[in-house]
Every structure is written in structure tokens, then in C-alpha cells.
Tab-separated table of C-alpha atoms and ligand atoms in Angstrom:
chain	number	residue	atom	x	y	z
Z	212	MET	CA	15.430	-1.893	52.481
Z	213	SER	CA	15.339	-2.116	56.266
Z	214	ARG	CA	12.574	-4.041	57.883
Z	215	LEU	CA	11.356	-0.938	59.654
Z	216	LEU	CA	10.768	0.633	56.288
Z	217	THR	CA	8.951	-2.416	55.091
Z	218	ILE	CA	6.678	-1.917	58.065
Z	219	LEU	CA	6.343	1.798	57.419
Z	220	LEU	CA	5.478	1.159	53.801
Z	221	GLY	CA	2.786	-1.208	54.934
Z	222	SER	CA	1.360	1.443	57.215
Z	223	ALA	CA	1.332	4.096	54.528
Z	224	ALA	CA	-0.560	1.658	52.398
Z	225	LEU	CA	-2.988	1.306	55.235
Z	226	ALA	CA	-3.473	5.055	55.599
Z	227	ALA	CA	-4.446	5.465	51.976
Z	228	ALA	CA	-6.405	2.286	51.418
Z	229	ALA	CA	-10.144	2.712	51.064
Z	230	PRO	CA	-11.865	1.637	54.279
Z	231	ILE	CA	-13.102	-1.918	53.979
Z	232	THR	CA	-15.446	-3.051	56.701
Z	233	THR	CA	-16.370	-6.573	57.610
Z	234	TRP	CA	-18.887	-7.864	60.081
Z	235	ALA	CA	-16.267	-9.442	62.294
Z	236	ALA	CA	-13.861	-6.554	62.402
Z	237	ASP	CA	-16.576	-4.131	63.418
Z	238	ALA	CA	-18.615	-6.391	65.697
Z	239	PRO	CA	-18.700	-5.016	69.258
Z	240	ILE	CA	-16.963	-7.120	71.911
Z	241	SER	CA	-19.446	-8.304	74.546
Z	242	LYS	CA	-18.814	-7.540	78.217
Z	243	ALA	CA	-18.341	-11.248	78.941
Z	244	ASP	CA	-15.813	-11.723	76.136
Z	245	ARG	CA	-13.911	-8.610	77.206
Z	246	ALA	CA	-13.879	-9.825	80.828
Z	247	LEU	CA	-12.582	-13.236	79.769
Z	248	HIS	CA	-9.903	-11.642	77.624
Z	249	GLU	CA	-8.784	-9.434	80.539
Z	250	LYS	CA	-8.780	-12.348	83.002
Z	251	ILE	CA	-6.643	-14.791	81.042
Z	252	LEU	CA	-2.898	-14.509	80.436
Z	253	THR	CA	-2.338	-13.445	76.841
Z	254	LEU	CA	0.916	-13.493	74.927
Z	255	ASP	CA	2.131	-13.133	71.368
Z	256	THR	CA	5.116	-15.266	70.351
Z	257	HIS	CA	6.555	-12.888	67.757
Z	258	LEU	CA	6.735	-9.172	68.566
Z	259	ASP	CA	9.179	-7.325	66.303
Z	260	THR	CA	8.753	-4.154	68.347
Z	261	PRO	CA	12.442	-4.032	69.423
Z	262	GLU	CA	13.029	-2.681	65.872
Z	263	HIS	CA	11.671	0.599	67.258
Z	264	PHE	CA	13.338	0.704	70.669
Z	265	ALA	CA	16.292	2.784	69.416
Z	266	ARG	CA	14.173	4.949	67.121
Z	267	LYS	CA	14.739	8.628	67.868
Z	268	GLY	CA	11.969	10.118	69.987
Z	269	TRP	CA	9.953	6.888	70.111
Z	270	SER	CA	8.942	5.497	73.499
Z	271	MET	CA	7.236	2.246	74.401
Z	272	ALA	CA	5.311	4.195	77.057
Z	273	ASP	CA	3.566	6.479	74.527
Z	274	ARG	CA	0.518	5.630	72.472
Z	275	HIS	CA	1.300	5.649	68.749
Z	276	ASP	CA	-0.920	5.396	65.713
Z	277	VAL	CA	-0.200	2.669	63.180
Z	278	LYS	CA	-1.421	4.969	60.418
Z	279	ALA	CA	1.020	7.710	61.404
Z	280	ASP	CA	4.232	5.926	62.331
Z	281	GLY	CA	3.736	2.323	61.303
Z	282	THR	CA	4.079	0.789	64.773
Z	283	GLN	CA	1.648	-1.722	66.219
Z	284	VAL	CA	2.756	-2.365	69.807
Z	285	ASP	CA	3.278	-0.034	72.778
Z	286	LEU	CA	2.220	-0.049	76.415
Z	287	PRO	CA	-1.076	1.877	75.972
Z	288	ARG	CA	-2.125	-0.360	73.075
Z	289	MET	CA	-1.065	-3.504	74.978
Z	290	ASP	CA	-3.373	-2.293	77.763
Z	291	ALA	CA	-6.164	-1.489	75.300
Z	292	GLY	CA	-5.862	-4.919	73.681
Z	293	GLY	CA	-5.306	-6.833	76.914
Z	294	LEU	CA	-1.878	-8.127	75.813
Z	295	ASP	CA	0.093	-9.233	78.866
Z	296	GLY	CA	3.441	-9.967	77.260
Z	297	GLY	CA	5.245	-12.011	74.703
Z	298	PHE	CA	8.439	-12.886	72.966
Z	299	PHE	CA	10.298	-9.744	71.869
Z	300	VAL	CA	12.428	-10.519	68.870
Z	301	ILE	CA	16.124	-10.082	68.174
Z	302	TYR	CA	15.829	-10.094	64.389
Z	303	THR	CA	18.774	-10.124	62.008
Z	304	GLU	CA	18.374	-9.783	58.261
Z	305	GLN	CA	20.420	-12.495	56.558
Z	306	GLY	CA	23.785	-11.446	55.120
Z	307	ALA	CA	27.052	-13.042	54.055
Z	308	LEU	CA	28.163	-16.382	55.468
Z	309	THR	CA	31.668	-15.072	56.095
Z	310	ALA	CA	33.720	-14.332	59.201
Z	311	GLU	CA	33.093	-10.628	58.648
Z	312	GLY	CA	29.360	-11.162	58.095
Z	313	TYR	CA	29.094	-13.253	61.262
Z	314	ARG	CA	30.929	-10.627	63.349
Z	315	GLY	CA	28.676	-7.802	62.227
Z	316	ALA	CA	25.552	-9.877	62.803
Z	317	ARG	CA	26.748	-10.984	66.236
Z	318	ASP	CA	27.369	-7.396	67.324
Z	319	ALA	CA	24.039	-6.153	65.939
Z	320	ALA	CA	22.142	-8.965	67.689
Z	321	LEU	CA	23.885	-8.308	71.009
Z	322	GLU	CA	23.022	-4.632	70.621
Z	323	ARG	CA	19.378	-5.470	69.957
Z	324	ALA	CA	19.320	-7.706	73.051
Z	325	ALA	CA	20.725	-4.788	75.048
Z	326	GLU	CA	18.028	-2.477	73.637
Z	327	ILE	CA	15.337	-4.868	74.844
Z	328	ARG	CA	16.843	-4.885	78.327
Z	329	GLU	CA	17.194	-1.085	78.241
Z	330	MET	CA	13.514	-0.680	77.318
Z	331	VAL	CA	12.527	-2.863	80.272
Z	332	ALA	CA	14.917	-1.035	82.612
Z	333	ALA	CA	13.563	2.337	81.489
Z	334	HIS	CA	9.991	1.240	82.293
Z	335	SER	CA	10.624	-1.175	85.141
Z	336	ASP	CA	7.336	-0.250	86.816
Z	337	LYS	CA	5.459	-1.527	83.737
Z	338	PHE	CA	7.660	-4.219	82.169
Z	339	GLU	CA	9.799	-7.054	83.515
Z	340	LEU	CA	12.074	-9.563	81.821
Z	341	ALA	CA	10.795	-13.153	81.931
Z	342	TYR	CA	13.101	-16.160	81.813
Z	343	THR	CA	10.649	-18.910	82.772
Z	344	ALA	CA	6.936	-19.690	82.493
Z	345	ASP	CA	6.646	-19.069	86.237
Z	346	ASP	CA	8.167	-15.615	85.706
Z	347	ALA	CA	5.526	-14.795	83.096
Z	348	GLU	CA	2.711	-15.826	85.443
Z	349	ARG	CA	4.193	-13.990	88.420
Z	350	ILE	CA	4.832	-10.785	86.431
Z	351	ASN	CA	1.325	-10.933	84.989
Z	352	LYS	CA	-0.203	-11.314	88.461
Z	353	ALA	CA	1.815	-8.296	89.602
Z	354	GLY	CA	0.130	-6.248	86.862
Z	355	LYS	CA	3.219	-5.787	84.701
Z	356	LYS	CA	3.985	-6.872	81.136
Z	357	PHE	CA	6.364	-9.818	80.773
Z	358	VAL	CA	9.141	-9.667	78.205
Z	359	PHE	CA	10.616	-12.906	76.901
Z	360	GLN	CA	13.391	-12.650	74.316
Z	361	SER	CA	13.703	-14.690	71.140
Z	362	MET	CA	16.085	-14.812	68.176
Z	363	GLU	CA	14.734	-14.714	64.655
Z	364	ASN	CA	17.598	-16.010	62.544
Z	365	SER	CA	20.553	-17.589	64.359
Z	366	TRP	CA	23.007	-16.426	61.689
Z	367	PRO	CA	24.611	-14.068	64.305
Z	368	LEU	CA	26.022	-17.142	66.063
Z	369	GLY	CA	28.357	-17.684	63.130
Z	370	GLU	CA	30.182	-20.966	63.652
Z	371	ASP	CA	30.634	-20.394	67.382
Z	372	LEU	CA	27.830	-22.197	69.180
Z	373	THR	CA	29.203	-21.140	72.582
Z	374	LEU	CA	27.530	-17.816	71.727
Z	375	MET	CA	24.230	-19.579	72.442
Z	376	GLN	CA	25.190	-19.464	76.128
Z	377	THR	CA	25.861	-15.732	75.774
Z	378	PHE	CA	22.438	-15.119	74.290
Z	379	TYR	CA	20.838	-17.464	76.831
Z	380	ALA	CA	22.452	-15.346	79.552
Z	381	THR	CA	20.916	-12.186	78.061
Z	382	GLY	CA	17.548	-13.924	78.354
Z	383	VAL	CA	16.915	-15.596	74.981
Z	384	ARG	CA	14.509	-18.512	75.467
Z	385	MET	CA	13.389	-19.183	71.883
Z	386	ALA	CA	15.353	-19.259	68.616
Z	387	GLY	CA	14.830	-20.087	64.971
Z	388	PRO	CA	17.780	-21.238	62.857
Z	389	ALA	CA	17.152	-19.326	59.617
Z	390	HIS	CA	15.133	-16.452	58.123
Z	391	PHE	CA	14.371	-15.704	54.444
Z	392	LYS	CA	17.605	-17.322	53.219
Z	393	ALA	CA	19.474	-20.537	53.927
Z	394	ASN	CA	22.417	-19.996	56.256
Z	395	GLN	CA	25.213	-21.910	57.982
Z	396	LEU	CA	22.699	-23.724	60.206
Z	397	ALA	CA	19.675	-24.612	58.122
Z	398	ASP	CA	17.546	-24.117	55.035
Z	399	SER	CA	14.842	-21.488	54.689
Z	400	SER	CA	11.290	-22.011	53.426
Z	401	THR	CA	11.869	-19.170	50.939
Z	402	ASP	CA	15.278	-20.065	49.501
Z	403	LYS	CA	16.971	-22.826	47.514
Z	404	PRO	CA	18.087	-25.632	49.827
Z	405	LEU	CA	21.745	-25.610	50.846
Z	406	TRP	CA	21.545	-28.584	53.216
Z	407	HIS	CA	18.197	-30.322	52.690
Z	408	GLY	CA	17.366	-29.548	56.288
Z	409	PHE	CA	19.881	-28.709	58.995
Z	410	SER	CA	23.609	-28.434	58.273
Z	411	PRO	CA	25.973	-30.514	60.453
Z	412	LEU	CA	26.524	-27.323	62.505
Z	413	GLY	CA	22.746	-26.814	62.637
Z	414	LEU	CA	22.282	-30.284	64.127
Z	415	ARG	CA	24.667	-29.300	66.915
Z	416	TRP	CA	22.726	-26.025	67.277
Z	417	LEU	CA	19.542	-28.055	67.796
Z	418	ALA	CA	21.163	-30.253	70.461
Z	419	GLU	CA	22.585	-27.188	72.206
Z	420	ALA	CA	19.170	-25.496	72.210
Z	421	ASN	CA	17.741	-28.605	73.905
Z	422	ARG	CA	20.602	-28.656	76.395
Z	423	LEU	CA	20.229	-24.990	77.348
Z	424	GLY	CA	16.432	-24.979	77.419
Z	425	ILE	CA	15.885	-22.757	74.387
Z	426	LEU	CA	12.626	-23.390	72.551
Z	427	ILE	CA	13.240	-24.292	68.885
Z	428	ASP	CA	11.205	-22.125	66.497
Z	429	VAL	CA	10.659	-23.477	62.969
Z	430	SER	CA	8.872	-20.473	61.454
Z	431	HIS	CA	10.809	-19.485	58.290
Z	432	SER	CA	12.537	-22.887	58.202
Z	433	SER	CA	12.137	-25.232	55.225
Z	434	ASP	CA	9.816	-28.224	55.456
Z	435	ASP	CA	12.869	-30.502	55.746
Z	436	VAL	CA	14.032	-28.509	58.771
Z	437	VAL	CA	10.571	-28.804	60.334
Z	438	ASP	CA	10.614	-32.586	59.836
Z	439	GLN	CA	14.118	-32.933	61.244
Z	440	ALA	CA	13.414	-30.643	64.202
Z	441	VAL	CA	10.355	-32.692	65.151
Z	442	ALA	CA	12.297	-35.947	64.770
Z	443	LEU	CA	15.467	-34.871	66.577
Z	444	SER	CA	14.391	-32.433	69.287
Z	445	LYS	CA	14.051	-34.111	72.687
Z	446	VAL	CA	11.263	-31.673	73.560
Z	447	PRO	CA	8.300	-30.080	71.753
Z	448	ILE	CA	9.007	-27.328	69.231
Z	449	ILE	CA	7.129	-24.213	68.193
Z	450	ALA	CA	6.270	-22.323	65.024
Z	451	SER	CA	6.186	-18.788	66.454
Z	452	HIS	CA	4.528	-17.072	63.469
Z	453	SER	CA	3.227	-19.425	60.795
Z	454	GLY	CA	-0.039	-20.210	59.085
Z	455	ALA	CA	-2.047	-22.933	57.391
Z	456	LYS	CA	-1.054	-23.815	53.842
Z	457	ALA	CA	-4.612	-25.071	53.290
Z	458	ILE	CA	-5.770	-21.425	53.559
Z	459	TYR	CA	-3.016	-19.937	51.409
Z	460	ASP	CA	-0.429	-22.026	49.585
Z	461	HIS	CA	2.786	-20.176	50.418
Z	462	PRO	CA	6.174	-21.675	51.386
Z	463	ARG	CA	5.997	-19.802	54.732
Z	464	ASN	CA	2.856	-21.732	55.675
Z	465	LEU	CA	2.573	-25.298	57.003
Z	466	ASP	CA	0.602	-28.102	55.377
Z	467	ASP	CA	-1.857	-30.080	57.492
Z	468	GLY	CA	0.578	-32.987	57.800
Z	469	ARG	CA	3.256	-30.790	59.347
Z	470	LEU	CA	0.763	-28.970	61.576
Z	471	LYS	CA	-0.197	-32.414	62.926
Z	472	LYS	CA	3.407	-33.518	63.201
Z	473	ILE	CA	4.346	-30.505	65.369
Z	474	ALA	CA	1.231	-30.999	67.519
Z	475	ASP	CA	1.726	-34.777	67.878
Z	476	ALA	CA	5.193	-34.028	69.256
Z	477	GLY	CA	3.562	-31.758	71.856
Z	478	GLY	CA	4.366	-28.484	70.102
Z	479	VAL	CA	2.440	-25.316	69.299
Z	480	ILE	CA	1.716	-23.487	66.036
Z	481	CYS	CA	1.209	-19.747	66.616
Z	482	ILE	CA	-0.854	-18.128	63.903
Z	483	ASN	CA	0.563	-15.324	61.807
Z	484	SER	CA	-1.312	-12.417	60.201
Z	485	VAL	CA	0.983	-12.497	57.140
Z	486	TYR	CA	0.800	-14.882	54.123
Z	487	LEU	CA	-2.974	-15.147	54.279
Z	488	LYS	CA	-3.672	-14.471	50.594
Z	489	ASN	CA	-1.916	-13.293	47.450
Z	490	THR	CA	-1.116	-9.618	48.054
Z	491	ASN	CA	1.381	-9.194	45.187
Z	492	ALA	CA	1.294	-5.710	43.707
Z	493	SER	CA	0.333	-5.056	40.061
Z	494	PRO	CA	3.135	-4.064	37.605
Z	495	GLU	CA	1.683	-0.509	37.581
Z	496	ARG	CA	1.916	-0.250	41.353
Z	497	LEU	CA	5.438	-1.701	41.397
Z	498	ALA	CA	6.534	0.855	38.792
Z	499	ALA	CA	4.959	3.749	40.749
Z	500	LEU	CA	6.697	2.605	43.930
Z	501	LYS	CA	10.008	2.331	42.113
Z	502	ALA	CA	9.582	5.872	40.803
Z	503	LEU	CA	9.540	7.158	44.393
Z	504	GLY	CA	13.238	6.427	44.587
Z	505	PRO	CA	15.033	4.711	47.448
Z	506	ALA	CA	13.306	4.760	50.807
Z	507	PRO	CA	15.135	6.585	53.625
Z	508	ASP	CA	17.022	4.370	56.053
Z	509	SER	CA	15.057	4.188	59.289
Z	510	GLU	CA	18.162	4.022	61.479
Z	511	THR	CA	19.838	7.125	60.021
Z	512	ALA	CA	17.094	9.218	58.404
Z	513	SER	CA	15.278	11.919	60.359
Z	514	GLU	CA	11.675	11.323	61.371
Z	515	ALA	CA	10.733	14.232	59.042
Z	516	ASP	CA	12.362	12.510	56.042
Z	517	ILE	CA	10.609	9.242	56.867
Z	518	ILE	CA	7.236	10.997	57.183
Z	519	ALA	CA	7.824	12.928	53.923
Z	520	TYR	CA	8.583	9.708	52.106
Z	521	LEU	CA	5.501	8.058	53.570
Z	522	LYS	CA	3.373	10.963	52.333
Z	523	LYS	CA	4.595	10.463	48.763
Z	524	LYS	CA	4.005	6.770	49.160
Z	525	ALA	CA	0.454	7.425	50.377
Z	526	GLU	CA	-0.259	9.248	47.118
Z	527	VAL	CA	0.727	6.143	45.184
Z	528	ASP	CA	-1.461	4.040	47.469
Z	529	ALA	CA	-4.430	6.337	46.839
Z	530	LYS	CA	-4.096	5.853	43.068
Z	531	LEU	CA	-3.059	2.210	43.043
Z	532	PRO	CA	-4.254	0.692	46.325
Z	533	PRO	CA	-2.363	-2.271	47.768
Z	534	ILE	CA	-4.079	-5.618	48.191
Z	535	ARG	CA	-4.497	-6.473	51.865
Z	536	ALA	CA	-5.731	-9.552	53.692
Z	537	SER	CA	-8.550	-9.177	56.230
Z	538	PHE	CA	-9.344	-10.244	59.785
Z	539	GLU	CA	-11.533	-12.947	58.212
Z	540	ASP	CA	-8.472	-14.373	56.429
Z	541	PHE	CA	-6.560	-14.397	59.735
Z	542	MET	CA	-9.457	-16.149	61.479
Z	543	ALA	CA	-9.649	-18.682	58.640
Z	544	SER	CA	-5.992	-19.637	59.202
Z	545	LEU	CA	-6.535	-19.789	62.970
Z	546	THR	CA	-9.741	-21.821	62.891
Z	547	HIS	CA	-8.413	-24.205	60.242
Z	548	THR	CA	-5.342	-24.909	62.368
Z	549	LEU	CA	-7.556	-25.372	65.429
Z	550	LYS	CA	-9.625	-27.937	63.526
Z	551	VAL	CA	-6.518	-29.824	62.390
Z	552	VAL	CA	-4.580	-29.956	65.687
Z	553	GLY	CA	-7.038	-28.963	68.431
Z	554	PRO	CA	-6.951	-26.067	70.906
Z	555	GLU	CA	-4.067	-27.538	72.939
Z	556	HIS	CA	-1.575	-26.911	70.147
Z	557	VAL	CA	-2.397	-23.479	68.784
Z	558	GLY	CA	-1.151	-20.033	69.843
Z	559	ILE	CA	-0.987	-16.503	68.469
Z	560	GLY	CA	2.068	-14.938	66.816
Z	561	ALA	CA	0.744	-12.274	64.483
Z	562	ASP	CA	4.115	-10.734	63.478
Z	563	TRP	CA	3.242	-7.311	64.894
Z	564	ASP	CA	5.813	-4.708	63.841
Z	565	GLY	CA	7.284	-7.273	61.451
Z	566	GLY	CA	4.828	-7.014	58.587
Z	567	GLY	CA	1.729	-8.257	60.427
Z	568	GLY	CA	-1.670	-6.626	60.629
Z	569	VAL	CA	-4.609	-6.945	58.254
Z	570	VAL	CA	-7.773	-4.990	57.545
Z	571	GLY	CA	-9.771	-4.954	60.790
Z	572	PHE	CA	-6.831	-6.252	62.839
Z	573	GLU	CA	-4.369	-3.401	62.649
Z	574	ASP	CA	-2.485	-3.391	65.938
Z	575	VAL	CA	-2.523	-5.102	69.344
Z	576	ALA	CA	-5.463	-2.972	70.492
Z	577	ASP	CA	-7.562	-5.259	68.250
Z	578	LEU	CA	-6.716	-8.528	70.052
Z	579	PRO	CA	-10.029	-8.938	71.953
Z	580	LYS	CA	-11.683	-9.525	68.565
Z	581	VAL	CA	-9.971	-12.908	68.428
Z	582	THR	CA	-11.324	-13.921	71.827
Z	583	ALA	CA	-14.827	-12.857	70.800
Z	584	ARG	CA	-14.632	-14.865	67.590
Z	585	LEU	CA	-13.272	-17.968	69.335
Z	586	LYS	CA	-16.113	-17.809	71.873
Z	587	ALA	CA	-18.646	-17.320	69.070
Z	588	ALA	CA	-17.178	-20.406	67.375
Z	589	GLY	CA	-17.884	-22.460	70.501
Z	590	TYR	CA	-14.472	-22.658	72.126
Z	591	THR	CA	-14.548	-22.830	75.938
Z	592	ASP	CA	-12.944	-20.302	78.269
Z	593	ALA	CA	-10.228	-22.895	78.975
Z	594	ASP	CA	-9.590	-23.329	75.240
Z	595	VAL	CA	-9.291	-19.571	74.775
Z	596	ALA	CA	-6.861	-19.322	77.707
Z	597	ALA	CA	-4.792	-22.190	76.279
Z	598	ILE	CA	-4.654	-20.559	72.835
Z	599	TRP	CA	-3.729	-17.124	74.200
Z	600	GLY	CA	-0.877	-18.287	76.400
Z	601	GLY	CA	-1.336	-21.562	78.261
Z	602	ASN	CA	-0.068	-23.765	75.445
Z	603	VAL	CA	3.093	-21.757	74.881
Z	604	LEU	CA	3.900	-21.597	78.610
Z	605	ARG	CA	3.368	-25.382	78.818
Z	606	VAL	CA	5.989	-25.914	76.128
Z	607	VAL	CA	8.398	-23.367	77.677
Z	608	ARG	CA	8.110	-25.392	80.920
Z	609	GLN	CA	8.720	-28.723	79.161
Z	610	VAL	CA	11.782	-27.392	77.365
Z	611	GLN	CA	13.258	-25.897	80.540
Z	612	ASP	CA	12.399	-28.925	82.711
Z	613	TYR	CA	14.198	-31.189	80.233
Z	614	ALA	CA	17.291	-28.941	80.300
Z	615	ALA	CA	17.255	-28.801	84.111
Z	616	LYS	CA	16.957	-32.601	84.387
Z	617	GLN	CA	19.807	-33.150	81.948
Z	618	ALA	CA	21.986	-30.713	83.877
Z	619	ALA	CA	21.114	-32.368	87.201
Z	620	ALA	CA	21.925	-35.832	85.829
Z	621	LYS	CA	25.487	-34.752	85.050
V	606	ZN	ZN1	9.389	-13.548	60.486
């Protein structure tokens, strides 16, 4: 199943789920909190929205409804939620570790990078590509949205690390080695270990990322990879969309020791809105979903076929509702991580359009709720600004300064 469909299925679930209200999700945002949120630079480190850029009839400039089409990020909702920019993801679902597999993945990733650039070019009065932290600040001051690029899964590089320069040239400034499965570079948090950390090629990948000034992202990587990345990277690293294992014990989440380790090395953990509680479906629900038959492929199916499928799916959801995490669960992961590592080492990467979103925190229009809750919890304006963007830009600067110094020394 394509990831878009995974997202769509999530949204259909949302449409049919009984409304659950919580104090936090419904609490009005005060004028002061809203003003603070608008004033500061806000970014999300993991926006899977490029999945939709080539979708027929879909435009980043239009306002969409998560309940209708499953998407969570567009320009009107970025404006509504005060989101100034972020890292737009070149995601590749893991496939075969063969020459043929690598070629296909390489081409698909290059195409996705081109789609990101095309989206920005098509809306150049509203969006601009960012390559540095200074770019992000300048673009934000000019009233436009800044678009960094990142790679989720570096499988498309195959065994040719010179491709990292190619992707760097397209604008990639953050990359994670692996996704749900171990690959030629590193182990995954959700797969049997192939290497017990990085592979020999993966170690060269890490050094090359440092050399080029690409921020190393350990979300999805195994604990061994996290440990090795912290130990071997010459600069701080990031977890672009991860959570606290103390809140929900899942392999995708980080234990307190590793949260501290990343922070002690100067890095940032950006909090995800996925893996917040056990949301596994009952056997009855799984059987009902299976009975729907295969889901239409989002790249080839018509919008009408996708919507028709979602309607059938919504009927299943009405009878056998899915289990969903809440905004409170998201805040629990965020505030726990803040307590463990402090506000200088936490960011936000909610996995919008990649499976993110919880009850009361459904799309990027809901972001000011986080600012309000952080203020209510006693965090200062400076803390809130650091969490929403300052910390990540600090690390982007460190990584790029190191690369520039190394290049100048040669
Ligand atoms: Zn992910």
C-alpha cells in the first residue's frame, strides 16, 4: 500500500470516528499566545506533503480538508496555524538492495526532489527554497514560507555516495540513513539488525554528510545507529520525528538515556504525533478492512475511485472505530522530552501527511495549541521560540559552519 493511501485511510478513520473532545484541544488560544505564535519563526522538521505535489488536481495554494482528502498541510492552513516553513521530505519506501532496486529508488527520489522545486517555482510569491538557516530567517522576514528539503531513507543512494552531492545540489540539507527496514547503510528501529548499527558504507555516508553539511537524522534508525551517530558525527544530530519511549514503549521512540545523549551532543529531538499509544486494530476491524479489498493506488487511481474507497472505509470505521491518540498524548511526549533534555534541545516534527495527526491536533492549522500549552506550562517566550524553530536553525548553522571550515582548511 502506498503511503498516501495509509494517510488517506487514517483520514477516513478520522471522518467516521465519534467526536472526542478534550479540554486542551478545545481551549481557546489567548490573544497573547496567538501573537507570540505569529511573531516567532516556526518550523516542522518532517513534512511529508511532497507526497501530494503530483496528485492530480491538488494544489498547495488551495485549502483542503483533512476529513475529505486526507491532507494536513497547504498554504492556507500554514497561514491559519502560523507555520512559517519546514523540511519537506523526499521519502522512499524501502525496496530491494539490488542494482535494479537502487536505480528505481534513485530516479523516484530525484523526481520527488524536482516536484518540491516545481511546487516552489509554481508559487514563488509564497514559497522559497531555503539552503541555510540565514535563508530561512530572511524568507520568513519577507513574509514567505521557507522550504528546506530532507531525505527520509537514503536507500536511493545505492552504493554510490557521490549521489549525496547530487542531492545536496538539489537542496537536501537533512538525511536519515534508513526507514522501516534495514538497508545498505544502516539498521532500522523496526527491523532485524543487519549491521548492528551502520554498515561500512553507512559509516562513509555519515562522514560524507558531515563533510557536505547535511544534518544527520536518526528518526527510524535503530538504537545502535543512534549511539554510533552521536559518537561519530563531528556535529550535533537530529531526530526529525521521534518521541519519548517513557510515554509509549515503541521501537520508534527514544529512551531517556538516548534523548539525553542526543542533547548532550548539542542535538535536537523533534516530537512526533505518531507512536503515542497502542492504536493496534482489533481482529474484527482488521478483518473488515481486509474485506474491502485492495486500496486503489494513489498515483494511478482517479480521485473518484479514491473517494469511493474512502467512503466504504468510513462505513467500517463507523461500525468498528479505530483507536486514536489525542493531543494530550502528544503533549505528554513533548513535555516529558522537555523535562529530560530542556527547551534548548527539543523541536517539533509531527509527521504531517506521513501518518501524523491525533484527536484535537488534526492538521497544521492546530499548531497554536502547542504554543498555548507550553506557555500555560510555564515556558518563556524565548523557550517557545527555541522549540518552534530556534534550536533546529542553531544545529543547521553548526553543521554547515563545520562543513565550510573543513572545506576552507583544504
Ligand atoms: Zn517517518
